[in-house]
Amino acid sequence: MRNIVLILVFICCSTVLFSQTRVNGVVKDETGGVLIGVTVMQKNTLNGTVTDLDGHFELKLDNTKEPVLQLSMIGFVTAEVNVEGKANIDVILKEETIGLEEVVVIGYGTQKKVSVTGAISNVTSEEITNTPVSSVTNSLAGRIPGLVTRQVSGRPGDDGSQLFIRGTATFNNSEPLTLVDGVERAFNQINAEDIESVSVLKDASATAVYGVRGANGVILITTKRGSVGKSKIGFTAEYGITNYNRLTKALDAETTSLFQREGTVNMGLDPSKMSNTSNFPVSEYDNYLYRTQLSPFTHPDNDFVETFTKPGTQQKYNINISGGNNVTKYFVSVGYFTQQGMFESRVSELRKRPIIKNLLDLSPQVDAALKDQGYDASYYYNRLTARSNIDISLTDDLKVGVNISYLHRKQNRPATYDGLGSNAEGLRLFASFYRNAPQAFPLMNPNGSFAAAIGVWRQNPLVTIAHTGFRSDYDNQLETTLNFEYDLRKIFKGLSLDGRYAFDVNWSNWRGMQQRPYLYSYNPKDNSYLQGLVGVLPFQDSGNAAAIYDQYMELALRYSGVIGDVHNLSGVLLTNFTSTSSPGGQYSYVPHVYQALIGRVNYDYDNKYLAEINMGYNGSNRFAKGRRYHLFPAMSLGWVITNENFMPQSDILNFVKLRTSLGQVGNDRLGGFSYYYKSTYVNGESYSFGETPNPNVVGLREGRMANENITWETATKYNVGIDTRWFDSKLSFSADVFKEQRKDILTEPARYIIASGVTSLAPENLGEVTNSGYELELGWQSNRKKDFNYFAKITYSYAKNKIIEMSEARKPFDYMYLTGQSVGQFMGYNFDGFFNSYEEIAASPQQFGLSNLAPGDIKYKDINRDGIVDQNDQTPIGYSNLPERTYSLSAGFDYKGFDLSLLFQGASHSSVYMAGDVGWDNSWGNYFEEHLYRWTPETASTATYPRFLQKSDGNNQNYYLSDFWLRDGKYLRLKNIQIGYNIPKRAITRTPMNSVYFYVNAYNLFTWDKVKRIDPESNPDRNVGQFYPQQNIINFGLKINF
Amino acid sequence: MKFNNIHKILLLTITTFLFVGCNYLDETPYDWAQPEDVFSMEANYVRPVNQAYSYIRGGFNSISGSLLDAATDDGMSTINSSAIHRLSRGYVRSNSPVQSPWNNSYQGIRQAIFAQKHLTEIELVLNKTTPEEVIGIKNTYIGEMYALRALFEFDLLKHYGGYPIIDKYYTLGDPELNVIERSSYSDCVNHIVSLSDSAIKYLDVAPIGGSGGYGRMTKGAAMAIKAKTLIFSASPLFNQSGNSNELIGHLNSTDEEASNRWTLAAAACADVINLKNPNGSNVYALNSSYEKLFTTSPNNEYIVFVGAPKSNGLENRQYPPSLSNNLGGGTVPTQEFVDAFSMANGAEYTRGDLSVQYNNRDPRFNVIIGYNGSTYGKLGKIYTKLGDGATSDGLNAVVDRSTNTGYYLKKFLDFNINFSLAKPANTFHLFPIIRLSDILLLYAEAMNEVYGPDADPNNFGLTAKDAVLAVRTRAGFKSDDQFLNGVTTKELMREKIKNERRIELSFEEQRYFDLRRWMDGDKLNRPVTGIRIVQNGNTLDYSNFTVDDLRKFSPHMYLHPIPLNEIKVSPQIVQNPGW
């Protein structure tokens, strides 16, 4: 009987289904426009299609499954339509109200954006991938209010930006904590195409769950995963041209000679002695030779920048495949990036450069000697990335995931004169462009030997680039994560358990080859050669670093539910364990270990009143026993005013949410050393005893004294914010005001009695810094139309910190204290014009007790009016090197397949210290354009630079750190621009391709600033020229989706 | 049933997770040696002891390339940017002292106490050594540490007067550290004496390790430190009648008290002079050659000195530029110093015809002064003249490197070092802190103050005059030396001794402190001069000129300022007057 019924039902059903096997339809938006490319899937199957150019689709249904279609498209609310008994349907997709369904990634979870009460900003993958850079950190610039980026180097593979969330509030490490897919990992070199979203957590409410490591803010990267549907293949290819942003040529040889002479005469020295003029001659006749270039071996006029640079190139290829069904979802991707540096290192090309060609033509020996050495010493960077994210549903309730990511990097560069050491910056290649006078040495001597100038033997870039060897660094990184999610609805609806285990390993090695020719200085007077550096025969070497292992475990119990329709309650209880080992330094064999118990409760009443409590109970083995655990609590509240009954539904004001938070977070990154609670004993000096002094036994002394009370920094943070949307959600405006008080900052205590004899004290938790500011974001997004869309967004961020306490050594005058200023505030003398006469010198406050001042020297202000300018007259000058204000403007439109987007980004209220090779005249014999306006008796009234001296160095009072040498660090740049064209669907309907997109984009295309000689974001520590200049990039790309 | 199981699994997982982890945090660092490891191990236990020696201050060109004597009327630095000019011109602040032993001495004191403490507390076993012998070795090193502490404290006393006495190994956060204050001048003197006496008790006349230990502290070194301390204690600066500040000198010292202090000092000097080896010979003797003294190692005239490996950096700095490798000049003598040398027969020099001023002077003159036409051994002659035949050695010829007084300093230099050779030689440059000449002249000074020039009532073996003549005889004066002829009074003798110290111990960081303890600061408050020689054809024109008219000295500079940090951190530490 039962069987008969079943058979009957089967027959009925199959006849019904049979008659409905095909479903046709058209998908439109609310305005009636047809929608192209809407994914149409039968629910819970892999059976699907995409709407065509007329918005039309046709699908054969799987008769064994539910006759329900899911229609989805980015920007629209996914619709489910039951097509039982229908052969033809028209579907209207509702445009997604911006943000309403949007989910953001938060610490240890996700949350609907509308219910977020903390200060969280996020960036989408699209914004990241349209910046043609190798490091994702560079593509974040200007994208997120409150995130300060500073790109200090352009070295291929090493050009990532430093990141600061809401500026800085510590003298220690202020890097944010970064996590990739929930595990602490660097994301500097991650393949941008793999990124789904980037969340930046700024306030205590968002970061308290990271407890002891959250105080500097947290950046969460989520990588892409597969979704149910047809397999999708994405392919990207890019080719770009790179060029340095800033590289200043020194003045020509004749001008340099005149200036050398002037400086030497100014010092009362005899300019006819070469030892007084940076070792090159400066007579009238010599100037004639410099000008006419009749004798390039004795009187060269080298243009180093022109001779040794070329535009670099970069290429990027990426392919990813994603898709899935009810059991398995996958996202796999392989990416390759390569960037070639801006040095011309091919000898065949160098031989064509005019200055070198001239030498070749003049001397057959040079022609014979300058040979290709057969190896590649150019700067380049290759990166291979592979990622596989797999999700498997074992049962309806249990899902597991396996994520594997692999990164291989290779960096190549010339070897250094000193060997194959790892200090790439020690090359000073760019420094040699800045610091050398054009006539310092010919690149090669007439006898075919390599040339250099006496005393600066290491400065010939031709030798470095073409004849010194090379070094390649290899780096491998393997990251694996296993995770599971267990839906416990069978125990209690809304309850789930999940966990993950991650094991990351990083290993690196290098190999290289070094050689060096003998270097000679040519003396034309007696046709002799003075030997400088001794040559080195080619030899190879290699090495490897100890591997780094990181482990992470996490287990979380979650609940999410609705009680009585209006009480939305969710929460998580999570425990985790982290162990990291990094080689090098004392105590390096013992890993850093963290343990934490984390809890969060979210509650909202009818989507009107939002509340959230977060807490992290953390333990860290960086501290002494008994001081290892601490509780970091935070709470936040929100009020969605527009959901109140008394607020009328309005087309003008769509959404208003007020939110506020306060809480505590910690920072245990206290510099490189980990075990401050233990005393150290270190090798001391050797002292000579005996008739034949024998310093075999090296002394031993106390190193750093232990501080058993050491603990983490604690940040107490307040945040008040508002999110609003107006005019059909086209206009959005958000604002956040914050204040942070960072206490217990680890500081070397300067206020201790020297008479105790202690040489080095362990840092103590003495420092205190406050940091406050605001962020504004104003955006406009047009309604989504078929033909024309546009958007614009402005962000403005301000963060200013103030040192409340830093255990500063006592000073005789209050204005000398750094305490009360910003972290990193420049301190120095105050420029008070140039002395214009000896009478003025005599009448002015004595300068440092010096007796050799002359008109044209810098005059400093006597701040304390004691008649003497000395170290007690140093005050805060300029700002710090980290900008206090950052802002951005982005805008764009798309029109019938064309699109354009722009990003302007800027910063202000910072200072750049111009010194050494890049700032001073005659640091090693070089001069720049601004030195044309130096002080001379004739130009006294208009001079903008002090008189020349025989040589500039920090011991001379003109070159003391003063505001004269600080430049305003403000800048505005066109950070990014992209123009693209989507080939009409019509043209590719007969191909397997879904879309084809061509684009051109550029990075750092224009910069407006006052620093000029170097990039305004340059790290001031590198101002001696030991840096690789930042690059601008013009890039051509093609994206195809199948 | 099913639900119960899941409950259990859940509970189990979470609890195990929480508890298993606890052990991980207990990992502690183990890859670094602690004192227990060091002081119990052969070859290592001596390292902290040796380290204490590295805090001995002094040495050549220790103040940004210049000798301390460039801040006296004897010398001038050619280096324009040298901090020494701030010292001689009075641009010194308590937060920017040019010359401050504070940090270094206290670090040395702590290191010495650290070594003493652990040598005493930690058991040490040595190969082929009995436990009794180990104790003997430990005691010697403990004695060395006492002597070094005495030396470091004497350095503090010279500069600051009374200073905070540190007698203990403080740990971080010790509340006593916050209440440290300066002890009285008298107490500090007594403390150094008692440290020296402890050292004398533990130490032998010969250094541990025999000749390989030359330079280590010995019984004689400790006695010499004690003697010098007592000399300072007896000197006028610290015996001002009516002084009511116990930190800067003895309180309200009377003539009788001062005289008693000179008596103690004389006896302490005599102890050093008469110290005997086990075989009965004197431990210390004047080197036969004044010229070779400073480059000879070992020599038994040196009592306390700064050890150093062979080098030629001093020559590079102090040679005239033509002989130097890449420097030259450095600290150069002034005309005032040149004038202070007696004639060869001991008669006082009086200025007359400048062209003959270099003839027939003190035998040490040509060893110490490099002047126009002076011979630098095998390296030949140098010329400081301007005009015809001028060289890079000429007055102000090369900035920072040529003389700015017309003179170069030849003392200490070894003319076997020739920078024109591919391998210029190296030589010993042991900087003397205390040597026998110094002690003899201090002895003479103390004896003269108590007994006058010619008496030796305690049978020390020498009168004041005998001691001075011993120094002059070694210097090369002959029997016709008239230097002390007719010197019958204490006052005349005092002036002679002062001048003899000035020449004999020139540029050895003595005069800077001698002028202070004698309260002769006015000598530092006047310009220094030099010689300009211009050649025109065959004629040389000589003229004196002012080299530096910014020299400044005020009475508060008799003592150095306590570092500002100490005053600000611990208000109970009182600053010296006037700073």
Coordinates of C-alpha atoms in Angstrom, one line a residue, chain A residues 152-440:
Chain A
V152 CA 60.0 55.3 3.1
S153 CA 61.7 53.3 0.4
G154 CA 61.2 52.2 -3.2
R155 CA 63.5 49.3 -3.2
P156 CA 62.0 46.5 -5.2
G157 CA 60.5 44.0 -2.8
D158 CA 61.0 46.3 0.1
D159 CA 58.9 49.2 -0.7
G160 CA 56.0 48.7 1.7
S161 CA 54.5 51.5 3.7
Q162 CA 54.8 51.9 7.5
L163 CA 51.2 52.0 8.9
F164 CA 50.0 54.0 11.8
I165 CA 46.4 53.8 13.0
R166 CA 45.4 57.1 14.4
G167 CA 49.0 58.2 14.5
T168 CA 51.1 57.0 17.3
A169 CA 50.8 57.0 21.1
T170 CA 54.0 55.4 22.2
F171 CA 57.7 55.7 21.9
N172 CA 57.9 52.0 21.3
N173 CA 56.7 49.9 18.4
S174 CA 53.6 51.6 17.1
E175 CA 52.8 49.1 14.4
P176 CA 49.3 47.8 14.3
L177 CA 48.7 44.1 14.8
T178 CA 47.9 42.5 11.5
L179 CA 46.0 39.3 11.0
V180 CA 45.3 37.3 7.8
D181 CA 42.3 35.1 8.1
G182 CA 42.3 35.3 11.8
V183 CA 45.9 34.5 12.4
E184 CA 48.7 37.0 13.2
R185 CA 50.6 37.3 9.9
A186 CA 52.3 39.9 7.9
F187 CA 50.3 41.0 4.9
N188 CA 53.0 43.2 3.3
Q189 CA 53.6 40.8 0.4
I190 CA 50.3 39.1 0.1
N191 CA 48.9 38.9 -3.4
A192 CA 46.3 41.8 -3.6
E193 CA 44.1 39.7 -5.9
D194 CA 43.6 37.2 -3.1
I195 CA 42.1 39.8 -0.7
E196 CA 38.4 39.9 -0.1
S197 CA 38.4 42.7 2.4
V198 CA 40.5 44.7 4.8
S199 CA 39.1 45.9 8.1
V200 CA 40.9 48.4 10.2
L201 CA 39.9 48.3 13.9
K202 CA 40.6 51.6 15.6
D203 CA 38.9 52.0 19.0
A204 CA 39.0 50.0 22.2
S205 CA 35.7 48.3 21.6
A206 CA 36.9 46.8 18.4
T207 CA 40.4 45.8 19.6
A208 CA 39.8 44.9 23.3
V209 CA 39.5 41.2 22.2
Y210 CA 43.1 41.4 21.1
G211 CA 43.9 42.6 24.6
V212 CA 47.6 42.9 25.2
R213 CA 48.4 43.4 21.5
G214 CA 45.5 45.6 20.4
A215 CA 46.6 49.1 21.5
N216 CA 48.1 50.2 18.2
G217 CA 45.0 49.1 16.4
V218 CA 44.4 46.0 14.4
I219 CA 44.2 45.3 10.6
L220 CA 42.3 42.3 9.5
I221 CA 42.8 40.8 6.1
T222 CA 40.3 38.3 4.8
T223 CA 41.1 36.3 1.7
K224 CA 38.7 35.2 -0.9
R225 CA 36.8 31.9 -0.6
G226 CA 34.7 30.0 -3.1
S227 CA 30.9 30.3 -3.2
V228 CA 28.3 27.9 -4.6
G229 CA 28.0 28.3 -8.3
K230 CA 29.6 27.7 -11.6
S231 CA 33.4 27.7 -11.7
K232 CA 34.7 31.1 -12.3
I233 CA 38.2 31.8 -13.7
G234 CA 39.8 35.2 -13.4
F235 CA 42.9 36.1 -15.3
T236 CA 44.9 39.3 -14.9
A237 CA 48.0 40.5 -16.7
E238 CA 49.7 43.8 -16.1
Y239 CA 52.8 45.5 -17.4
G240 CA 54.1 48.7 -15.8
I241 CA 56.9 51.2 -16.1
T242 CA 58.5 52.6 -13.0
N243 CA 60.5 55.7 -12.5
Y244 CA 62.0 57.4 -9.4
N245 CA 59.9 60.1 -7.9
R246 CA 62.8 62.2 -6.9
L247 CA 66.5 62.1 -7.7
T248 CA 68.4 65.3 -7.9
K249 CA 71.3 65.9 -10.1
A250 CA 74.3 67.7 -8.6
L251 CA 75.4 70.9 -10.2
D252 CA 77.8 70.7 -13.1
A253 CA 81.5 70.4 -12.8
E254 CA 82.3 74.0 -13.5
T255 CA 79.9 75.4 -11.0
T256 CA 81.0 72.9 -8.4
S257 CA 84.6 74.0 -9.0
L258 CA 83.6 77.7 -8.5
F259 CA 81.8 76.8 -5.3
Q260 CA 84.6 74.7 -4.0
R261 CA 86.9 77.6 -4.5
E262 CA 84.6 80.0 -2.8
G263 CA 84.2 77.7 0.3
T264 CA 88.0 77.2 0.5
V265 CA 88.7 80.9 0.2
N266 CA 86.0 81.6 2.8
M267 CA 87.9 79.5 5.3
G268 CA 91.2 81.4 4.6
L269 CA 92.7 78.4 2.9
D270 CA 94.7 78.1 -0.2
P271 CA 92.5 76.8 -3.0
S272 CA 95.5 75.8 -5.1
K273 CA 96.0 72.9 -2.8
M274 CA 93.8 70.0 -3.8
S275 CA 93.6 68.8 -0.2
N276 CA 91.6 71.9 0.5
T277 CA 89.2 71.5 -2.4
S278 CA 87.8 67.9 -2.0
N279 CA 90.8 66.7 -4.0
F280 CA 90.0 68.3 -7.3
P281 CA 91.6 71.3 -8.9
V282 CA 89.6 74.6 -9.1
S283 CA 91.8 77.0 -11.1
E284 CA 90.5 79.1 -14.0
Y285 CA 92.2 76.7 -16.4
D286 CA 90.6 73.8 -14.7
N287 CA 87.2 75.5 -15.0
Y288 CA 87.9 75.8 -18.7
L289 CA 88.5 72.1 -19.0
Y290 CA 85.4 71.3 -17.0
R291 CA 83.4 73.5 -19.2
T292 CA 84.7 72.3 -22.5
Q293 CA 85.2 68.6 -21.5
L294 CA 88.5 68.6 -23.5
S295 CA 90.1 66.2 -21.0
P296 CA 87.5 63.9 -19.6
F297 CA 90.0 61.7 -17.9
T298 CA 91.4 64.5 -15.8
H299 CA 88.5 66.9 -15.7
P300 CA 85.3 64.8 -16.0
D301 CA 81.8 66.2 -15.7
N302 CA 79.8 63.1 -14.7
D303 CA 76.1 63.1 -14.7
F304 CA 75.6 60.1 -12.5
V305 CA 71.8 60.1 -12.6
E306 CA 71.6 60.2 -16.3
T307 CA 74.4 57.6 -16.8
F308 CA 73.3 55.0 -14.4
T309 CA 69.5 55.0 -14.3
K310 CA 66.8 53.8 -16.6
P311 CA 63.0 53.3 -16.2
G312 CA 62.2 50.1 -14.4
T313 CA 59.5 47.7 -15.3
Q314 CA 57.1 45.5 -13.5
Q315 CA 54.8 42.7 -14.5
K316 CA 52.1 40.9 -12.7
Y317 CA 50.1 37.9 -13.7
N318 CA 47.4 36.3 -11.7
I319 CA 44.9 33.5 -12.3
N320 CA 42.3 32.3 -9.9
I321 CA 39.6 29.7 -10.0
S322 CA 36.7 29.6 -7.7
G323 CA 33.4 27.9 -7.3
G324 CA 31.7 25.2 -5.4
N325 CA 28.7 23.1 -4.6
N326 CA 26.9 22.1 -1.5
V327 CA 29.8 19.9 -0.3
T328 CA 32.9 21.7 -1.4
K329 CA 33.8 25.3 -2.2
Y330 CA 37.1 26.3 -3.4
F331 CA 39.2 29.3 -4.2
V332 CA 42.6 28.7 -5.7
S333 CA 45.0 31.3 -7.0
V334 CA 48.5 31.7 -8.4
G335 CA 50.1 35.0 -8.8
Y336 CA 53.5 36.2 -10.1
F337 CA 55.0 39.6 -9.7
T338 CA 58.3 40.9 -10.9
Q339 CA 59.8 44.3 -10.7
Q340 CA 63.1 45.4 -12.3
G341 CA 65.0 48.2 -10.6
M342 CA 66.0 51.5 -12.0
F343 CA 69.7 51.0 -12.4
E344 CA 71.2 50.3 -15.7
S345 CA 73.5 47.4 -14.9
R346 CA 74.0 46.0 -18.4
V347 CA 77.5 46.9 -19.6
S348 CA 76.4 46.8 -23.2
E349 CA 73.8 49.6 -22.4
L350 CA 76.2 51.5 -20.2
R351 CA 78.7 51.6 -23.0
K352 CA 76.1 53.6 -25.0
R353 CA 75.7 56.3 -22.4
P354 CA 77.4 59.5 -23.6
I355 CA 79.9 59.9 -20.7
I356 CA 81.1 56.3 -20.9
K357 CA 81.0 56.2 -24.7
N358 CA 83.3 59.3 -24.7
L359 CA 85.9 57.5 -22.6
L360 CA 85.7 54.4 -24.8
D361 CA 86.3 56.5 -27.9
L362 CA 89.3 58.2 -26.3
S363 CA 91.0 55.1 -24.9
P364 CA 91.2 51.7 -26.5
Q365 CA 92.3 50.3 -23.1
V366 CA 89.0 51.5 -21.5
D367 CA 87.2 50.0 -24.4
A368 CA 88.9 46.7 -23.8
A369 CA 88.6 46.7 -20.1
L370 CA 84.9 47.5 -19.7
K371 CA 83.4 44.1 -20.2
D372 CA 80.2 42.4 -19.3
Q373 CA 81.0 40.3 -16.3
G374 CA 78.3 37.8 -17.2
Y375 CA 76.2 38.0 -14.1
D376 CA 73.1 39.9 -13.3
A377 CA 73.7 42.5 -10.6
S378 CA 70.6 44.5 -11.2
Y379 CA 68.0 45.3 -8.6
Y380 CA 65.0 43.1 -9.1
Y381 CA 62.3 41.4 -7.2
N382 CA 60.3 38.3 -8.1
R383 CA 57.4 37.0 -6.1
L384 CA 55.3 33.9 -6.6
T385 CA 52.2 33.4 -4.5
A386 CA 49.8 30.5 -4.4
R387 CA 46.7 30.2 -2.3
S388 CA 44.2 27.5 -1.9
N389 CA 41.2 28.0 0.4
I390 CA 38.9 24.9 0.5
D391 CA 35.7 24.6 2.5
I392 CA 34.1 21.2 2.9
S393 CA 30.7 20.5 4.4
L394 CA 31.0 17.1 6.1
T395 CA 27.4 17.1 7.3
D396 CA 24.7 19.7 7.4
D397 CA 26.2 20.9 10.7
L398 CA 29.9 20.3 10.4
K399 CA 32.1 22.2 8.0
V400 CA 35.9 22.1 7.8
G401 CA 38.3 24.3 5.9
V402 CA 41.8 23.8 4.7
N403 CA 43.8 26.9 3.7
I404 CA 47.3 26.8 2.4
S405 CA 49.2 29.8 1.2
Y406 CA 52.8 29.8 -0.1
L407 CA 55.0 32.8 -0.9
H408 CA 58.3 32.7 -2.6
R409 CA 60.4 35.9 -3.0
K410 CA 63.7 36.6 -4.6
Q411 CA 65.5 39.9 -4.3
N412 CA 68.6 40.6 -6.3
R413 CA 71.0 43.4 -6.0
P414 CA 74.7 44.3 -6.6
A415 CA 77.1 43.2 -3.9
T416 CA 78.8 45.8 -1.8
Y417 CA 82.4 46.9 -1.7
D418 CA 82.6 45.4 1.7
G419 CA 81.4 42.0 0.9
L420 CA 78.2 40.1 0.7
G421 CA 76.7 41.4 3.9
S422 CA 73.0 41.6 4.3
N423 CA 73.0 45.4 4.7
A424 CA 71.7 46.3 1.3
E425 CA 71.4 50.0 2.1
G426 CA 75.1 49.9 2.9
L427 CA 75.5 50.1 -0.8
R428 CA 74.9 53.8 -0.8
L429 CA 74.4 53.7 -4.5
F430 CA 72.0 56.5 -4.6
A431 CA 74.1 58.3 -2.0
S432 CA 77.0 58.2 -4.4
F433 CA 74.8 60.1 -6.9
Y434 CA 74.0 62.8 -4.4
R435 CA 77.3 63.2 -2.7
N436 CA 79.9 63.1 -5.4
A437 CA 81.0 66.1 -7.3
P438 CA 80.7 65.5 -11.1
Q439 CA 84.5 65.9 -11.4
A440 CA 85.4 63.8 -8.3

